[in-house]
Structures are given as C-alpha cells and as structure tokens.
Amino acid sequence: MAVMRLKTRFNAKAGLADLWDYLREPRPYRWPLLALSFAIPLSGLAMLTRESHFRPPDAPKVTFISTLAEGRSDEEIRRSNLENQKRKEAREAELAELREKKVEAYKTLGRATGLDVDKMEREAQIENAREKAAAEARQRELYQAGSGG
C-alpha cells in the first residue's frame, strides 16, 4: 500500500490557477460580486474586532427630604414618638371596635337565619388558638435556628 503524500493531494497552485482563469473570463457583474464577496466577511471581522469601552454609570444623587426639624432634642423626639404611639393605639382601638360591630352584625344575621352562631364562634376561637400556637412554635423554631442553638 503506497502512502500518498499530503503535498500531492492538496495543490494550492492548481487552485489559484483555476481561480485566476475564472476571474479572467468576461462575466457580467464579476467585479461587483467579487467586491461584495470580500466585503461581507471583512465587515463581519471588522465588527467582531471593534473594542467598546463602557464607563460605569454615575452614582445617583440622593436628596433626603425630611419633615422633621434638624437638631431636635432627645426630649422632643420622645414626645413625638409618644404622640405617634397614642395615635396608632387610637386607630387600632377604632379598628377593633369596627371589627366587633361587624362580628355582632354577622351574629345577628346568623341567628335570624337559624344558624348556631355560638358553636361557630367556639370553633373559630379554637382554630385561632391553634393558628396562634403554630405561629409561636414557628417563631421559636426560627429563633433557635437563628441563634445557633
């Protein structure tokens, strides 16, 4: 078995001679097509080799808006905190009163339609206690897991 040499299989000289013969033939649009066939890969290479440098964005300019007077004393801060706490407790009391009125209205409606609202209330209290105990257990578990113990 004869080993064929690589040089004899791939002859670049013959390929270039064929290309030159093809280019010398008078064909319509041969020069524009040749230019286009060179332009496409060259433009692709030009786009790939172009470097882009992006500068980091400017840091945001933060403007703090405060409705509180600057230089307040600790006593003024405590006083305003107490006033805010009183307003919060008043809102919570008002919401609790509205919830209570709502529950009473539903109880009245339930009694008028023949439902056993006392039994329903007991079941709801049991369910609320169960949910509260589960939430406390989850809280204890998270606290113990977070404290590493």
XYZ file of C-alpha atoms in Angstrom:
149
model
C 0.000 0.000 0.000
C 1.502 3.244 -1.095
C 1.299 6.202 1.239
C 0.118 9.274 -0.551
C 1.910 12.398 0.401
C -0.074 15.389 1.655
C 1.673 17.708 -0.793
C 0.347 15.848 -3.813
C -3.233 15.747 -2.525
C -3.624 19.446 -1.803
C -2.083 21.591 -4.503
C -2.669 25.277 -3.855
C -1.023 26.238 -7.122
C -3.701 24.433 -9.158
C -6.477 26.028 -7.111
C -5.082 29.522 -7.607
C -4.669 28.879 -11.334
C -8.339 27.828 -11.558
C -9.416 30.953 -9.662
C -7.355 33.171 -11.972
C -8.860 31.526 -15.075
C -12.339 32.018 -13.649
C -11.732 35.686 -12.858
C -10.297 36.395 -16.354
C -13.432 35.131 -18.092
C -15.663 38.017 -19.168
C -18.752 37.625 -16.960
C -21.318 40.316 -16.201
C -21.025 41.826 -12.682
C -17.862 39.882 -11.880
C -16.075 42.802 -10.208
C -19.045 43.976 -8.088
C -19.711 40.385 -6.996
C -16.044 39.876 -6.176
C -16.015 43.105 -4.166
C -19.189 42.061 -2.356
C -17.812 38.610 -1.587
C -14.762 40.250 0.023
C -16.771 42.980 1.775
C -19.144 40.682 3.661
C -16.545 38.691 5.647
C -14.313 41.726 6.086
C -17.173 43.773 7.553
C -18.019 40.877 9.872
C -14.429 40.702 11.044
C -14.338 44.476 11.497
C -17.445 44.333 13.718
C -16.030 41.490 15.794
C -12.683 43.151 16.380
C -14.077 46.549 17.347
C -13.490 47.316 21.015
C -16.042 49.031 23.206
C -15.279 50.675 26.478
C -18.251 51.410 28.705
C -17.781 53.731 31.594
C -19.601 52.930 34.810
C -22.803 54.876 35.385
C -22.711 57.989 37.515
C -23.521 57.490 41.162
C -27.089 58.518 41.951
C -27.558 61.840 43.641
C -29.677 61.257 46.711
C -31.674 64.074 48.193
C -33.162 63.360 51.589
C -36.478 65.013 52.322
C -37.228 65.380 55.970
C -40.310 66.884 57.520
C -38.654 66.865 60.905
C -36.706 69.818 62.138
C -32.972 69.353 62.275
C -31.313 69.494 65.639
C -34.296 68.182 67.620
C -33.523 67.339 71.210
C -33.966 63.866 72.637
C -36.960 65.092 74.653
C -38.704 66.381 71.508
C -38.074 63.060 69.787
C -39.500 61.128 72.765
C -42.543 63.407 72.862
C -43.250 62.948 69.152
C -42.794 59.171 69.481
C -45.304 59.082 72.339
C -47.810 61.147 70.338
C -47.400 58.824 67.353
C -47.886 55.788 69.600
C -51.097 57.284 71.017
C -52.421 57.938 67.506
C -51.545 54.378 66.496
C -53.295 52.907 69.539
C -56.381 55.058 68.871
C -56.523 53.790 65.257
C -56.106 50.189 66.410
C -58.892 50.640 69.016
C -61.172 52.119 66.367
C -60.464 49.213 64.001
C -61.084 46.697 66.802
C -64.413 48.373 67.564
C -65.397 48.238 63.903
C -64.420 44.552 63.743
C -66.502 43.868 66.847
C -69.537 45.636 65.314
C -69.067 43.617 62.156
C -68.949 40.336 64.117
C -72.089 41.299 66.041
C -73.888 42.130 62.787
C -72.947 38.728 61.344
C -74.058 37.002 64.568
C -77.411 38.764 64.380
C -77.789 37.748 60.752
C -76.813 34.153 61.610
C -79.334 33.950 64.450
C -82.036 35.378 62.172
C -81.335 32.656 59.581
C -81.270 29.854 62.155
C -77.543 29.179 62.427
C -75.836 28.165 65.679
C -73.503 31.149 65.904
C -72.275 30.295 69.415
C -70.975 26.929 68.190
C -69.394 28.612 65.174
C -67.718 31.161 67.450
C -66.298 28.450 69.703
C -64.896 26.605 66.667
C -63.386 29.839 65.364
C -61.759 30.530 68.753
C -60.290 27.017 68.810
C -58.962 27.457 65.248
C -57.496 30.895 66.099
C -55.790 29.461 69.199
C -54.373 26.595 67.101
C -53.044 29.027 64.480
C -51.544 31.273 67.172
C -49.793 28.298 68.820
C -48.424 27.159 65.440
C -47.151 30.665 64.687
C -45.458 30.875 68.100
C -43.859 27.458 67.576
C -42.550 28.578 64.164
C -41.237 31.763 65.753
C -39.446 29.796 68.499
C -38.012 27.389 65.911
C -36.717 30.258 63.774
C -35.292 31.990 66.828
C -33.477 28.836 67.959
C -32.187 28.156 64.426
C -31.001 31.763 64.105
C -29.275 31.792 67.469
C -27.324 28.638 66.611
C -28.773 26.564 69.446
